[in-house]
Amino acid sequence: MKYAIWIYATATIMLLGSFIMQQKKKVVLFGDSITEAGVTPGGYITRMSAMAAAEKRTADFEFIGAGIGGNKIYDLYLRLEDDVLKHKPDVVVIYIGVNDVWHKRLAGTGTDPDKFEKFYVALIRKLTDQNIKVVLCTPAAIGERTDFSNELDGDLNRYSNIIRNIAKQGNLPLVDLRKSFLDYNLQHNPANKESGVLTSDRVHLNDQGNILVAEAIWSLIKAM
Amino acid sequence: MKYAIWIYATATIMLLGSFIMQQKKKVVLFGDSITEAGVTPGGYITRMSAMAAAEKRTADFEFIGAGIGGNKIYDLYLRLEDDVLKHKPDVVVIYIGVNDVWHKRLAGTGTDPDKFEKFYVALIRKLTDQNIKVVLCTPAAIGERTDFSNELDGDLNRYSNIIRNIAKQGNLPLVDLRKSFLDYNLQHNPANKESGVLTSDRVHLNDQGNILVAEAIWSLIKAM
Amino acid sequence: MKYAIWIYATATIMLLGSFIMQQKKKVVLFGDSITEAGVTPGGYITRMSAMAAAEKRTADFEFIGAGIGGNKIYDLYLRLEDDVLKHKPDVVVIYIGVNDVWHKRLAGTGTDPDKFEKFYVALIRKLTDQNIKVVLCTPAAIGERTDFSNELDGDLNRYSNIIRNIAKQGNLPLVDLRKSFLDYNLQHNPANKESGVLTSDRVHLNDQGNILVAEAIWSLIKAM
Amino acid sequence: MKYAIWIYATATIMLLGSFIMQQKKKVVLFGDSITEAGVTPGGYITRMSAMAAAEKRTADFEFIGAGIGGNKIYDLYLRLEDDVLKHKPDVVVIYIGVNDVWHKRLAGTGTDPDKFEKFYVALIRKLTDQNIKVVLCTPAAIGERTDFSNELDGDLNRYSNIIRNIAKQGNLPLVDLRKSFLDYNLQHNPANKESGVLTSDRVHLNDQGNILVAEAIWSLIKAM
């Protein structure tokens, strides 16, 4: 009788365990310096973990940061195996594009739009081939002026359109950070400031920026 | 007696002549390849002459094209004496800025915004020092897409803002071609085409573009 | 007896077969527009086949062109499986680098030197992992002036040094086209011409350039 | 008799005075940040004054620095009146060109070679029109590697050639700093270092660089 109870208890624990393990989703955030900073205190990935905890979903999600400063789309493609696939993730959030545009001006080493699309699509294919779910993000901002006079706005919109189009064609979930940042700035940046609203330096996220990104990605992830 | 009449008649003609000559305003259009093409058949300067004729104002205005392909603001400053002041103009229309932005991408030889402003202001001062009236134009377009995804839109807006600000500070007449082109495209370019609405190649004016520019400048000039 | 003959015949055929299969080396030339043009009449790959024929080595080598215009090192990495590995080559000659430097100026989309090295090394590893022999080439020229005043000479030398260093570290055969072109020009370009000696347009090979490249690669390949 | 002596004495003093005034040459050093730093302790202009003192030529020369950081050839043209002509100099040393090349990479705002030449020639004409003697300098370095792999070497050589050619055509004295720096580095930079030999940061002069430039310009100036 006791033995039977013990068996029953063990089986229950194992079942629960397998259930929990089945549920615990590994989410890799894959990107550039913005994502590299995301795992620091106050960073958007740290905040997503806190949001999961606040909603008692800690058991459901594990967030792993895989951001490296200066990365462009082809850098993600190069280090996919080593930095992402090795984690055997359930979901990969691709958050890239700022440097592909910015480095044209900064160092003459941005990414051509057709190449950007090619590598992006190839990256997605490598992930979906392994049944990994993919979430796309548009690059949020290079400058926060609301009168459309940020130097690289036009190009950043173009690359965001490429990502939006890939999402649409592949029926993939999209976190349109570019749109969210613009909407937020139109409301909260009446002084037409270049930075200081959602970014500290036109590109990298300040506290408010990290909150916005965390909420935007989390609200999509938690429903997956 | 007859002699006196002859003297009187001669004097009248001379007076009228001097009156007419006083009225005939010399207007120099000072700019880049867009203005260089302005004097060809169908070009915006040619059309301004035609508009003046249609409104029987031919006697009032003489239009002189002073455009050279590839020119930026500092090129105008360099050739001001040789190509503009020698005409002893009454009005100079400055239509520049596309190459200052575009050549950043094209050849790494655009113009820094602070230098753009400095040369622009210095150019105006040299003209107003000689009691020449100055009309400013914003650079119309580098790409006609209406979804704000033309690569250089942000920078072109920035340089347009510089010009708008100079006009405001100096209380100078402004032909805001950048705004006119955007407004026109928002109405007439539903397909979000990159060119073919007001430009032939994203930058240079097609027939409709030449008409728009001619009308915009002429409507301001004829009231001066 | 009949049986013995049959065994002998079979063994002979197998031997011959293995001998022929062992000898006929598949050589893929992997690169950009220069290599894309290499398979046309007069192109350097076409000439290598002719050289093999002239030396009665046609049975030993098969040359396959895998060049695509505008390619940089990371483009080669992206299309390695589809365009190279599918041929199951014995040797891959990597001839890349011009666009990695040139496109910095041309479109703001060149390749950072550290990224260039990373992708180059990753590409080699993918090839050597499959026991494919790799031959490296330095990028020959962007401009043929001999007084060191070609705009991109410094950067092209830098990227050539990266390749030379990879070759040295990995003990890999190197065709130093950059050095060959410079040596040739120092002898045959006393007028300090920008193009017309080994290139038609500063970058792409004219007849003499195709001959030089064909001889340089062939003399190394035929001894492998 | 006494009166005659007084006259004689007065005449002598006046003669000496006029002689001295005739001899005291105003030399303006006209350039960019390198020249801006030239007037600080240890700077090349400060050192030229010290060299003049050491050779008891202090009475003969007055050195005036007119350098502003970030300046290119057209910036010199713009501020010629305000910063140079107002001093009524006898000699102007033009030391410019680094930013015209460097800013192509740094900000997309370098100077096209044909424009560089045009503004350089126009600047010289404005000076010689006022009987001011002009001394030209080639831009010394952007990187000190001796194996010709400094990224911008080719372009810097090209712009140096433009200056050399202007000097030759106009029979003007030239301080070929580009050549002096290369020669010095070939002797003293066996480790192929990027900076630290004559520059602190590839561009700006360290102590040894300031000494070299001061000696090169002084040895030419003192003989004028």
PDB file of C-alpha atoms in Angstrom, chain C residues 4-201:
ATOM      1  CA  ALA C   4      40.863 -15.698 -63.933  1.00  0.00           C
ATOM      2  CA  ILE C   5      40.551 -13.538 -67.041  1.00  0.00           C
ATOM      3  CA  TRP C   6      37.314 -12.163 -65.840  1.00  0.00           C
ATOM      4  CA  ILE C   7      38.913 -11.291 -62.510  1.00  0.00           C
ATOM      5  CA  TYR C   8      41.844  -9.702 -64.288  1.00  0.00           C
ATOM      6  CA  ALA C   9      39.627  -7.672 -66.595  1.00  0.00           C
ATOM      7  CA  THR C  10      37.429  -6.501 -63.763  1.00  0.00           C
ATOM      8  CA  ALA C  11      40.436  -5.527 -61.673  1.00  0.00           C
ATOM      9  CA  THR C  12      41.925  -3.622 -64.589  1.00  0.00           C
ATOM     10  CA  ILE C  13      38.729  -1.687 -65.221  1.00  0.00           C
ATOM     11  CA  MET C  14      38.399  -0.900 -61.554  1.00  0.00           C
ATOM     12  CA  LEU C  15      41.972   0.208 -61.374  1.00  0.00           C
ATOM     13  CA  LEU C  16      41.681   2.358 -64.445  1.00  0.00           C
ATOM     14  CA  GLY C  17      38.434   3.723 -63.147  1.00  0.00           C
ATOM     15  CA  SER C  18      39.862   4.577 -59.790  1.00  0.00           C
ATOM     16  CA  PHE C  19      42.928   5.968 -61.499  1.00  0.00           C
ATOM     17  CA  ILE C  20      40.857   8.216 -63.745  1.00  0.00           C
ATOM     18  CA  MET C  21      38.503   9.264 -60.982  1.00  0.00           C
ATOM     19  CA  GLN C  22      41.419   9.922 -58.701  1.00  0.00           C
ATOM     20  CA  GLN C  23      43.169  12.053 -61.272  1.00  0.00           C
ATOM     21  CA  LYS C  24      40.321  14.191 -62.630  1.00  0.00           C
ATOM     22  CA  LYS C  25      40.308  16.986 -60.134  1.00  0.00           C
ATOM     23  CA  LYS C  26      37.334  19.274 -59.847  1.00  0.00           C
ATOM     24  CA  VAL C  27      38.523  22.809 -59.287  1.00  0.00           C
ATOM     25  CA  VAL C  28      35.931  25.436 -58.390  1.00  0.00           C
ATOM     26  CA  LEU C  29      36.887  29.063 -58.909  1.00  0.00           C
ATOM     27  CA  PHE C  30      34.868  30.921 -56.279  1.00  0.00           C
ATOM     28  CA  GLY C  31      34.533  34.671 -56.472  1.00  0.00           C
ATOM     29  CA  ASP C  32      32.947  37.865 -57.770  1.00  0.00           C
ATOM     30  CA  SER C  33      32.335  39.492 -61.163  1.00  0.00           C
ATOM     31  CA  ILE C  34      35.970  38.913 -62.178  1.00  0.00           C
ATOM     32  CA  THR C  35      35.407  35.178 -61.812  1.00  0.00           C
ATOM     33  CA  GLU C  36      31.912  35.419 -63.310  1.00  0.00           C
ATOM     34  CA  ALA C  37      33.582  36.794 -66.450  1.00  0.00           C
ATOM     35  CA  GLY C  38      36.285  34.131 -66.165  1.00  0.00           C
ATOM     36  CA  VAL C  39      34.196  31.509 -67.962  1.00  0.00           C
ATOM     37  CA  THR C  40      33.550  33.649 -71.041  1.00  0.00           C
ATOM     38  CA  PRO C  41      35.783  33.294 -74.139  1.00  0.00           C
ATOM     39  CA  GLY C  42      39.131  34.840 -73.200  1.00  0.00           C
ATOM     40  CA  GLY C  43      38.279  34.706 -69.503  1.00  0.00           C
ATOM     41  CA  TYR C  44      40.871  33.397 -67.070  1.00  0.00           C
ATOM     42  CA  ILE C  45      39.037  30.130 -66.395  1.00  0.00           C
ATOM     43  CA  THR C  46      38.560  29.475 -70.099  1.00  0.00           C
ATOM     44  CA  ARG C  47      42.273  30.129 -70.529  1.00  0.00           C
ATOM     45  CA  MET C  48      43.186  27.712 -67.738  1.00  0.00           C
ATOM     46  CA  SER C  49      41.281  24.973 -69.559  1.00  0.00           C
ATOM     47  CA  ALA C  50      43.187  25.866 -72.706  1.00  0.00           C
ATOM     48  CA  MET C  51      46.478  25.779 -70.833  1.00  0.00           C
ATOM     49  CA  ALA C  52      45.606  22.363 -69.420  1.00  0.00           C
ATOM     50  CA  ALA C  53      44.803  21.186 -72.947  1.00  0.00           C
ATOM     51  CA  ALA C  54      48.058  22.568 -74.343  1.00  0.00           C
ATOM     52  CA  GLU C  55      49.949  20.647 -71.678  1.00  0.00           C
ATOM     53  CA  LYS C  56      47.838  17.506 -72.299  1.00  0.00           C
ATOM     54  CA  ARG C  57      46.395  17.676 -68.817  1.00  0.00           C
ATOM     55  CA  THR C  58      42.741  17.951 -69.870  1.00  0.00           C
ATOM     56  CA  ALA C  59      42.032  14.560 -68.337  1.00  0.00           C
ATOM     57  CA  ASP C  60      43.351  15.746 -64.990  1.00  0.00           C
ATOM     58  CA  PHE C  61      41.343  18.867 -64.334  1.00  0.00           C
ATOM     59  CA  GLU C  62      37.849  20.192 -64.605  1.00  0.00           C
ATOM     60  CA  PHE C  63      37.408  23.888 -63.960  1.00  0.00           C
ATOM     61  CA  ILE C  64      34.090  25.196 -62.693  1.00  0.00           C
ATOM     62  CA  GLY C  65      33.340  28.907 -62.408  1.00  0.00           C
ATOM     63  CA  ALA C  66      31.326  30.046 -59.399  1.00  0.00           C
ATOM     64  CA  GLY C  67      31.559  33.823 -59.607  1.00  0.00           C
ATOM     65  CA  ILE C  68      28.742  36.291 -59.027  1.00  0.00           C
ATOM     66  CA  GLY C  69      29.061  40.040 -59.575  1.00  0.00           C
ATOM     67  CA  GLY C  70      29.158  42.231 -56.482  1.00  0.00           C
ATOM     68  CA  ASN C  71      30.058  39.383 -54.141  1.00  0.00           C
ATOM     69  CA  LYS C  72      31.997  39.962 -50.948  1.00  0.00           C
ATOM     70  CA  ILE C  73      33.427  37.411 -48.553  1.00  0.00           C
ATOM     71  CA  TYR C  74      30.142  36.930 -46.681  1.00  0.00           C
ATOM     72  CA  ASP C  75      28.237  36.333 -49.912  1.00  0.00           C
ATOM     73  CA  LEU C  76      30.585  33.438 -50.622  1.00  0.00           C
ATOM     74  CA  TYR C  77      29.874  32.084 -47.157  1.00  0.00           C
ATOM     75  CA  LEU C  78      26.121  32.289 -47.746  1.00  0.00           C
ATOM     76  CA  ARG C  79      26.127  30.425 -51.055  1.00  0.00           C
ATOM     77  CA  LEU C  80      28.868  27.893 -50.329  1.00  0.00           C
ATOM     78  CA  GLU C  81      26.550  24.874 -50.153  1.00  0.00           C
ATOM     79  CA  ASP C  82      24.466  25.707 -53.210  1.00  0.00           C
ATOM     80  CA  ASP C  83      27.196  26.857 -55.542  1.00  0.00           C
ATOM     81  CA  VAL C  84      30.346  25.023 -54.457  1.00  0.00           C
ATOM     82  CA  LEU C  85      29.842  22.004 -52.197  1.00  0.00           C
ATOM     83  CA  LYS C  86      27.175  20.550 -54.488  1.00  0.00           C
ATOM     84  CA  HIS C  87      29.939  20.074 -57.092  1.00  0.00           C
ATOM     85  CA  LYS C  88      31.949  17.959 -54.612  1.00  0.00           C
ATOM     86  CA  PRO C  89      35.132  19.747 -55.603  1.00  0.00           C
ATOM     87  CA  ASP C  90      38.669  18.629 -54.872  1.00  0.00           C
ATOM     88  CA  VAL C  91      40.029  22.155 -54.892  1.00  0.00           C
ATOM     89  CA  VAL C  92      38.399  25.533 -54.307  1.00  0.00           C
ATOM     90  CA  VAL C  93      40.205  28.688 -55.342  1.00  0.00           C
ATOM     91  CA  ILE C  94      38.895  31.685 -53.350  1.00  0.00           C
ATOM     92  CA  TYR C  95      39.347  34.906 -55.273  1.00  0.00           C
ATOM     93  CA  ILE C  96      37.565  37.679 -53.393  1.00  0.00           C
ATOM     94  CA  GLY C  97      38.143  41.026 -51.708  1.00  0.00           C
ATOM     95  CA  VAL C  98      37.784  43.794 -54.280  1.00  0.00           C
ATOM     96  CA  ASN C  99      34.158  44.568 -53.412  1.00  0.00           C
ATOM     97  CA  ASP C 100      34.822  44.298 -49.671  1.00  0.00           C
ATOM     98  CA  VAL C 101      37.059  47.338 -50.088  1.00  0.00           C
ATOM     99  CA  TRP C 102      35.527  49.085 -53.101  1.00  0.00           C
ATOM    100  CA  HIS C 103      31.930  49.106 -51.874  1.00  0.00           C
ATOM    101  CA  LYS C 104      32.960  51.153 -48.849  1.00  0.00           C
ATOM    102  CA  ARG C 105      33.356  54.011 -51.289  1.00  0.00           C
ATOM    103  CA  LEU C 106      30.773  52.918 -53.846  1.00  0.00           C
ATOM    104  CA  ALA C 107      27.784  52.247 -51.621  1.00  0.00           C
ATOM    105  CA  GLY C 108      28.853  52.431 -47.986  1.00  0.00           C
ATOM    106  CA  THR C 109      28.566  48.664 -47.851  1.00  0.00           C
ATOM    107  CA  GLY C 110      32.093  47.301 -47.719  1.00  0.00           C
ATOM    108  CA  THR C 111      33.296  44.803 -45.134  1.00  0.00           C
ATOM    109  CA  ASP C 112      35.065  45.635 -41.875  1.00  0.00           C
ATOM    110  CA  PRO C 113      38.550  44.091 -41.794  1.00  0.00           C
ATOM    111  CA  ASP C 114      37.856  41.986 -38.695  1.00  0.00           C
ATOM    112  CA  LYS C 115      34.646  40.648 -40.225  1.00  0.00           C
ATOM    113  CA  PHE C 116      36.466  39.985 -43.481  1.00  0.00           C
ATOM    114  CA  GLU C 117      38.947  37.794 -41.647  1.00  0.00           C
ATOM    115  CA  LYS C 118      36.259  36.001 -39.622  1.00  0.00           C
ATOM    116  CA  PHE C 119      34.182  35.043 -42.650  1.00  0.00           C
ATOM    117  CA  TYR C 120      37.289  34.103 -44.636  1.00  0.00           C
ATOM    118  CA  VAL C 121      38.484  31.754 -41.900  1.00  0.00           C
ATOM    119  CA  ALA C 122      34.978  30.295 -41.440  1.00  0.00           C
ATOM    120  CA  LEU C 123      34.724  29.681 -45.187  1.00  0.00           C
ATOM    121  CA  ILE C 124      38.063  27.866 -45.267  1.00  0.00           C
ATOM    122  CA  ARG C 125      37.060  25.705 -42.303  1.00  0.00           C
ATOM    123  CA  LYS C 126      33.847  24.620 -44.002  1.00  0.00           C
ATOM    124  CA  LEU C 127      35.884  23.556 -47.018  1.00  0.00           C
ATOM    125  CA  THR C 128      38.734  21.830 -45.222  1.00  0.00           C
ATOM    126  CA  ASP C 129      36.208  20.028 -42.989  1.00  0.00           C
ATOM    127  CA  GLN C 130      35.193  18.202 -46.136  1.00  0.00           C
ATOM    128  CA  ASN C 131      38.796  17.529 -47.145  1.00  0.00           C
ATOM    129  CA  ILE C 132      38.615  20.056 -49.927  1.00  0.00           C
ATOM    130  CA  LYS C 133      41.897  21.735 -50.738  1.00  0.00           C
ATOM    131  CA  VAL C 134      41.803  25.513 -50.633  1.00  0.00           C
ATOM    132  CA  VAL C 135      43.837  28.011 -52.640  1.00  0.00           C
ATOM    133  CA  LEU C 136      43.759  31.682 -51.635  1.00  0.00           C
ATOM    134  CA  CYS C 137      44.185  34.716 -53.900  1.00  0.00           C
ATOM    135  CA  THR C 138      44.799  38.339 -52.983  1.00  0.00           C
ATOM    136  CA  PRO C 139      42.558  40.900 -54.734  1.00  0.00           C
ATOM    137  CA  ALA C 140      44.550  42.167 -57.712  1.00  0.00           C
ATOM    138  CA  ALA C 141      43.744  45.848 -58.179  1.00  0.00           C
ATOM    139  CA  ILE C 142      41.390  48.791 -57.951  1.00  0.00           C
ATOM    140  CA  GLY C 143      43.335  51.116 -60.195  1.00  0.00           C
ATOM    141  CA  GLU C 144      46.714  50.484 -61.812  1.00  0.00           C
ATOM    142  CA  ARG C 145      48.654  53.653 -61.081  1.00  0.00           C
ATOM    143  CA  THR C 146      52.175  52.793 -60.033  1.00  0.00           C
ATOM    144  CA  ASP C 147      52.865  55.859 -57.886  1.00  0.00           C
ATOM    145  CA  PHE C 148      50.711  54.550 -55.027  1.00  0.00           C
ATOM    146  CA  SER C 149      47.983  57.098 -55.669  1.00  0.00           C
ATOM    147  CA  ASN C 150      45.098  54.746 -56.473  1.00  0.00           C
ATOM    148  CA  GLU C 151      42.475  55.866 -53.984  1.00  0.00           C
ATOM    149  CA  LEU C 152      41.929  52.463 -52.387  1.00  0.00           C
ATOM    150  CA  ASP C 153      45.474  51.068 -52.573  1.00  0.00           C
ATOM    151  CA  GLY C 154      46.074  51.325 -48.838  1.00  0.00           C
ATOM    152  CA  ASP C 155      42.934  49.461 -47.904  1.00  0.00           C
ATOM    153  CA  LEU C 156      43.419  46.875 -50.634  1.00  0.00           C
ATOM    154  CA  ASN C 157      46.921  46.236 -49.308  1.00  0.00           C
ATOM    155  CA  ARG C 158      45.509  45.850 -45.827  1.00  0.00           C
ATOM    156  CA  TYR C 159      42.963  43.246 -46.898  1.00  0.00           C
ATOM    157  CA  SER C 160      45.634  41.493 -48.961  1.00  0.00           C
ATOM    158  CA  ASN C 161      47.768  41.326 -45.822  1.00  0.00           C
ATOM    159  CA  ILE C 162      44.868  39.694 -43.991  1.00  0.00           C
ATOM    160  CA  ILE C 163      44.666  37.009 -46.684  1.00  0.00           C
ATOM    161  CA  ARG C 164      48.456  36.531 -46.756  1.00  0.00           C
ATOM    162  CA  ASN C 165      48.387  36.088 -43.013  1.00  0.00           C
ATOM    163  CA  ILE C 166      45.567  33.522 -43.141  1.00  0.00           C
ATOM    164  CA  ALA C 167      47.512  31.595 -45.776  1.00  0.00           C
ATOM    165  CA  LYS C 168      50.648  31.669 -43.653  1.00  0.00           C
ATOM    166  CA  GLN C 169      48.907  30.661 -40.432  1.00  0.00           C
ATOM    167  CA  GLY C 170      47.019  27.829 -42.131  1.00  0.00           C
ATOM    168  CA  ASN C 171      49.912  26.802 -44.356  1.00  0.00           C
ATOM    169  CA  LEU C 172      47.680  27.224 -47.394  1.00  0.00           C
ATOM    170  CA  PRO C 173      48.758  27.851 -50.989  1.00  0.00           C
ATOM    171  CA  LEU C 174      48.482  31.507 -52.012  1.00  0.00           C
ATOM    172  CA  VAL C 175      48.312  33.164 -55.419  1.00  0.00           C
ATOM    173  CA  ASP C 176      49.434  36.695 -54.619  1.00  0.00           C
ATOM    174  CA  LEU C 177      47.741  38.476 -57.508  1.00  0.00           C
ATOM    175  CA  ARG C 178      48.030  41.837 -55.755  1.00  0.00           C
ATOM    176  CA  LYS C 179      51.812  41.510 -55.814  1.00  0.00           C
ATOM    177  CA  SER C 180      51.882  40.130 -59.369  1.00  0.00           C
ATOM    178  CA  PHE C 181      49.754  42.995 -60.664  1.00  0.00           C
ATOM    179  CA  LEU C 182      51.889  45.603 -58.947  1.00  0.00           C
ATOM    180  CA  ASP C 183      55.118  44.037 -60.219  1.00  0.00           C
ATOM    181  CA  TYR C 184      53.724  43.838 -63.743  1.00  0.00           C
ATOM    182  CA  ASN C 185      52.565  47.444 -63.680  1.00  0.00           C
ATOM    183  CA  LEU C 186      55.866  48.727 -62.321  1.00  0.00           C
ATOM    184  CA  GLN C 187      57.449  47.187 -65.427  1.00  0.00           C
ATOM    185  CA  HIS C 188      54.783  47.823 -68.043  1.00  0.00           C
ATOM    186  CA  ASN C 189      52.955  50.982 -66.943  1.00  0.00           C
ATOM    187  CA  PRO C 190      55.557  53.746 -67.154  1.00  0.00           C
ATOM    188  CA  ALA C 191      52.805  56.270 -68.001  1.00  0.00           C
ATOM    189  CA  ASN C 192      51.164  55.662 -64.619  1.00  0.00           C
ATOM    190  CA  LYS C 193      47.830  54.890 -66.302  1.00  0.00           C
ATOM    191  CA  GLU C 194      44.809  54.175 -64.125  1.00  0.00           C
ATOM    192  CA  SER C 195      43.634  51.280 -66.286  1.00  0.00           C
ATOM    193  CA  GLY C 196      44.338  49.559 -69.594  1.00  0.00           C
ATOM    194  CA  VAL C 197      47.392  47.548 -68.593  1.00  0.00           C
ATOM    195  CA  LEU C 198      45.904  44.490 -66.885  1.00  0.00           C
ATOM    196  CA  THR C 199      42.372  45.821 -66.382  1.00  0.00           C
ATOM    197  CA  SER C 200      39.806  47.406 -68.658  1.00  0.00           C
ATOM    198  CA  ASP C 201      38.298  49.661 -65.994  1.00  0.00           C
TER     199      ASP C 201
END
